XYZ file of C-alpha atoms in Angstrom:
281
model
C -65.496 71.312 108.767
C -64.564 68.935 111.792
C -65.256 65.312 111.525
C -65.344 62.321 113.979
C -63.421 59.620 114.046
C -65.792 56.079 114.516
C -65.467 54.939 117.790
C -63.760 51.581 116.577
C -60.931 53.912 114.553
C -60.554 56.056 117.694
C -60.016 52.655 119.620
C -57.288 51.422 117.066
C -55.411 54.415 117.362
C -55.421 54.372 120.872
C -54.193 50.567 121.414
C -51.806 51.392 118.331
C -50.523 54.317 120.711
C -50.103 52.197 123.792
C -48.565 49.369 122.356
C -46.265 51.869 120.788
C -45.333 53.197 123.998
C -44.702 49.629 125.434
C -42.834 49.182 122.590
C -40.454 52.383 123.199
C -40.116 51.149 126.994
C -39.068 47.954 126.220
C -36.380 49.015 124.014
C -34.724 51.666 126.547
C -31.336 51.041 127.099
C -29.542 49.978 129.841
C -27.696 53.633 129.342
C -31.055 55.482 129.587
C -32.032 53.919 132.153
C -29.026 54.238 134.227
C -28.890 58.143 133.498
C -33.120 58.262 133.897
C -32.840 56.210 137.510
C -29.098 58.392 138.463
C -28.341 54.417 139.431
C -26.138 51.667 138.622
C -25.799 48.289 139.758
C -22.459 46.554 139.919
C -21.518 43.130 140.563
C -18.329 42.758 142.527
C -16.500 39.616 143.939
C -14.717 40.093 147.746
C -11.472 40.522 146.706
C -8.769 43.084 148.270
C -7.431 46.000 146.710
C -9.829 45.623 143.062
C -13.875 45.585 145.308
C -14.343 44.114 148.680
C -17.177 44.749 151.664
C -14.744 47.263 154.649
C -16.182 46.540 157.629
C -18.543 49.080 158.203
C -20.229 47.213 155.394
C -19.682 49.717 152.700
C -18.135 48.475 149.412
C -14.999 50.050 148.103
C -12.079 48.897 146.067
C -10.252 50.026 143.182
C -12.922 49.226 140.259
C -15.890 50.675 142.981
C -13.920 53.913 142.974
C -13.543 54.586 139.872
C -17.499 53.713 139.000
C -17.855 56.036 141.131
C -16.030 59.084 139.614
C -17.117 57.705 136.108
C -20.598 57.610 136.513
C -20.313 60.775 139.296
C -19.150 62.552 135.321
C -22.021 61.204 133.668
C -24.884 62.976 136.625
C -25.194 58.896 138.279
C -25.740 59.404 142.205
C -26.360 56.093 143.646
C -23.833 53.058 142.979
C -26.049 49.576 144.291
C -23.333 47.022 144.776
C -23.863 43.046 144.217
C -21.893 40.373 145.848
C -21.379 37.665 143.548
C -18.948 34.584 143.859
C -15.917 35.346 141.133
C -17.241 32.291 138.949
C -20.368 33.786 138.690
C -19.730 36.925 137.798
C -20.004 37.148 134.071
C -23.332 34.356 134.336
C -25.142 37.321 136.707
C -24.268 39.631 134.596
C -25.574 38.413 131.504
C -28.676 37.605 133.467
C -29.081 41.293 134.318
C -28.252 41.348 137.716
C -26.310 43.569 137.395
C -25.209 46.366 135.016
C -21.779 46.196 134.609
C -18.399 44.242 136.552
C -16.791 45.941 138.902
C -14.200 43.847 140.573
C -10.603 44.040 138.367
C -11.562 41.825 135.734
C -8.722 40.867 133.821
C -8.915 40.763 129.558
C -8.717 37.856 127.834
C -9.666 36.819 124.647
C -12.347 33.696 125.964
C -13.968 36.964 128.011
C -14.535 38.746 125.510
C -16.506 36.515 123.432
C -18.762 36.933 126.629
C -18.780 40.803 127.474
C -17.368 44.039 126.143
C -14.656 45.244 127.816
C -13.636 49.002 128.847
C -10.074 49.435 128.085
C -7.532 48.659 130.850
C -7.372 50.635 133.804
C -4.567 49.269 135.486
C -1.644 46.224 134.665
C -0.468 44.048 136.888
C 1.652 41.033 137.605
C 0.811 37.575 139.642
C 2.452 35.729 142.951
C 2.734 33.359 145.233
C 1.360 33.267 149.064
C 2.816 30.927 150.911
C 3.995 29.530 154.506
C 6.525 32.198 155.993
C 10.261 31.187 154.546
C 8.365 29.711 151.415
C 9.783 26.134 152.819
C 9.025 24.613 149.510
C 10.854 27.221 147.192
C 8.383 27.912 144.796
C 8.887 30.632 142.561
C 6.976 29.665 139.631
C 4.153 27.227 138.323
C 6.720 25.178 137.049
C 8.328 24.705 141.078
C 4.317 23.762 142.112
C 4.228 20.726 139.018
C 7.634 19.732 139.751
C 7.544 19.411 143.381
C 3.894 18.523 143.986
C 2.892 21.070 145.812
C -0.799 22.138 145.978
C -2.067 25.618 145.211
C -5.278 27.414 146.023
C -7.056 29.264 143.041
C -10.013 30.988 143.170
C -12.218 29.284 140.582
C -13.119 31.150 137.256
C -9.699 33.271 137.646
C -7.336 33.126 134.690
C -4.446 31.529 136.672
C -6.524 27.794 136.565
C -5.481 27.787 132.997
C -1.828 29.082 133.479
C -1.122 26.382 135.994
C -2.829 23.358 133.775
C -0.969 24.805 130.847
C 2.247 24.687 133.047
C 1.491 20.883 133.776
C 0.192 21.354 137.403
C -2.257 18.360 137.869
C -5.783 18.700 138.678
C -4.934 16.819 142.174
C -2.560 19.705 142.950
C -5.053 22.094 142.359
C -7.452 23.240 145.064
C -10.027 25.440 143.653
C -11.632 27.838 146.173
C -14.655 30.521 146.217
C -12.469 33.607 147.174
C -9.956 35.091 148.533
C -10.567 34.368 152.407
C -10.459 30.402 151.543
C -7.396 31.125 149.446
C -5.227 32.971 152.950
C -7.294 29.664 155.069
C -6.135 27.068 152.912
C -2.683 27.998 153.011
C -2.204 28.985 156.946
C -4.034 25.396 157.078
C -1.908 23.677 155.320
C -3.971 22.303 152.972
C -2.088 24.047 150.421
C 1.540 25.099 150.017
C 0.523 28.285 147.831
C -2.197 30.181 146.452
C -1.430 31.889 143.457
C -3.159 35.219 142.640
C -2.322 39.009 141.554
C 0.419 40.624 143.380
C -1.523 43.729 145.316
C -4.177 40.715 146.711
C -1.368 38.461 147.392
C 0.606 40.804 149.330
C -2.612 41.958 151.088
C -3.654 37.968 152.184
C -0.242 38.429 153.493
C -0.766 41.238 155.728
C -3.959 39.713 156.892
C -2.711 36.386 157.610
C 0.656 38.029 159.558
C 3.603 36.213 160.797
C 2.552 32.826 159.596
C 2.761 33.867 155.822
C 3.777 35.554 152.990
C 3.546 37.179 149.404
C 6.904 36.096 147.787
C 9.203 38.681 146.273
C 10.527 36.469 143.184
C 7.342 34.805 141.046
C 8.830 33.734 137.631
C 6.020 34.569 135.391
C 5.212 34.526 131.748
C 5.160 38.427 130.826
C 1.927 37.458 128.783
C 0.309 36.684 132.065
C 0.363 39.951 132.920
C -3.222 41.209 133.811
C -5.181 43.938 132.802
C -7.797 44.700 134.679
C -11.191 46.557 133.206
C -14.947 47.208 133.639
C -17.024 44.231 131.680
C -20.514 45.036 129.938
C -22.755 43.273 128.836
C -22.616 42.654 124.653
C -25.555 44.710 124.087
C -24.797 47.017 126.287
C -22.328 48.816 123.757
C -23.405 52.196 123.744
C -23.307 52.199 127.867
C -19.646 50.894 127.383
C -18.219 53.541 124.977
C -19.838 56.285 126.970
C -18.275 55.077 130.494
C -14.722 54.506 128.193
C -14.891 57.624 126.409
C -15.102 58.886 130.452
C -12.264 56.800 131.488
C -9.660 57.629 128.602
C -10.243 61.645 129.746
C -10.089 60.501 133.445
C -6.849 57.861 133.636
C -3.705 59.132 134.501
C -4.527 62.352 136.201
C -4.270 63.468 139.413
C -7.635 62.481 140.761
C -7.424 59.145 139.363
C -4.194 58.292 140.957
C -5.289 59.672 144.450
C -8.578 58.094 143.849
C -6.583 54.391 143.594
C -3.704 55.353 145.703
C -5.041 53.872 149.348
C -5.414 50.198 147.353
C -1.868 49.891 146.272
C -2.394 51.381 142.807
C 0.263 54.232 140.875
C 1.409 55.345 137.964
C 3.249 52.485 137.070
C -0.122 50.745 137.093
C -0.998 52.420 134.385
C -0.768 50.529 130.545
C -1.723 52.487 126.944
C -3.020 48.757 125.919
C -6.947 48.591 124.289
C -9.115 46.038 124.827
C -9.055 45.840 121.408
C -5.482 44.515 121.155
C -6.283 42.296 124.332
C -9.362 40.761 123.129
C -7.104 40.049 120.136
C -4.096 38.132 121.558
């Protein structure tokens, strides 16, 4: 024998059934719906080799690349890219403007009490740009405290703590939004260096020609090396292991080193280091 539900039970169960629903959307993760839309957005700072706008306007780089592959592996299509000042780049992402960093990030502990970290994908050590013939001699952040000079860092970038902790003033110190200002500053003259990683260094060089150049010599604490990965957001976890489990099957083979090859990037690149121990130091 059938029976019928009272109108005001069928109408519970059907609000119970919606909300439920809105419930279950609301709680999709950023993973699902990266795989559901085959899209991910990635915030990325103009800076040459790691993710930078080429002039036809398309945006390409070392970290863009490998998204690329990575999320090409996990049946993702469509890469939307989001310019976003370096300093800003963690803020916008934990304001979901993005889904993930892809512009070189280095690891450091203070990061990641702010994101989750993929592990490394490349190492790398800093230098100087400077006037062509270096005409001050600086070959470390010690030469820039001692002498005076003024260097050009782009704000948020782990090398305005390296050269306070050196005892480079905050009146040497020019802070600037990117690279560009870093190269203009110094063919200027209104600084005697900028101080970044050695690939963007040597590629301000290149772009600024005769006037400049990278130095060959930076004396360097080995701790500053950097190591660059993907950032996530914190509760984003389950989209960061699946994108590392990618990566640690993808690193070091042949496709990944002629995927980085045309931005300066080889096998000696390439560290065994985990976030883990990074986030640790």
């Amino acid at each position: 024998m059938s029976s019928v539900i009272p109108s005001r039970f069928g109408h519970l169960a059907l609000t119970c059934a919606l909300l439920g629903g809105f419930v279950a959307g609301a709680q999709a993760s950023t993973l699902d719906k990266v795989k559901d839309s085959s899209s991910v957005r990635i915030g990325y700072a103009n800076e040459t080799p790691f993710a930078y706008t080429a002039l036809d306007g398309s945006v390409t780089g070392e970290s863009p690349e490998i998204v690329r592959k990575i999320f090409e592996q996990m049946g993702v299509k469509t890469i939307n890219p989001v310019l976003t000042e370096w300093g800003s780049l963690i803020p916008g992402l934990r304001a979901s403007r993005f889904d993930l960093i892809a512009a070189g990030m280095y690891i450091t502990p203070e990061r990641c009490k702010q994101v989750l970290f993929t592990d490394p994908h490349y190492q790398l050590p800093d230098t100087l740009l400077t006037k062509a013939g270096n005409p001050k001699n600086l070959h470390s952040y010690a030469d820039i405290a001692k002498s005076g000079a003024k260097v050009a860092i782009m704000a948020g970038t782990v090398n305005l703590g390296y050269a306070r902790s050196a005892g480079i003033t905050d009146e040497q110190i020019l802070q600037v939004p990117d690279t560009t200002a870093q190269l203009q500053a110094v063919r200027a003259g209104r600084a005697d260096a900028a101080v970044g990683t050695q690939l963007t260094m040597k590629g301000l060089a290149e772009k600024g020609g005769d006037g400049v150049e990278a130095i060959a010599e930076f004396n360097d604490d080995p701790a500053h090396t950097g190591y660059g990965a993907l950032a996530f957001r914190p509760e984003d976890k389950d989209l960061r292991d699946a994108v590392n489990a990618a990566l640690k099957q993808w690193l070091g083979s042949e496709d990944h080193l002629a995927t980085v090859k045309p931005f300066g990037f080889d096998q000696s690149n390439i560290t065994d280091k985990t976030a883990a121990e990074l986030c640790a130091q």
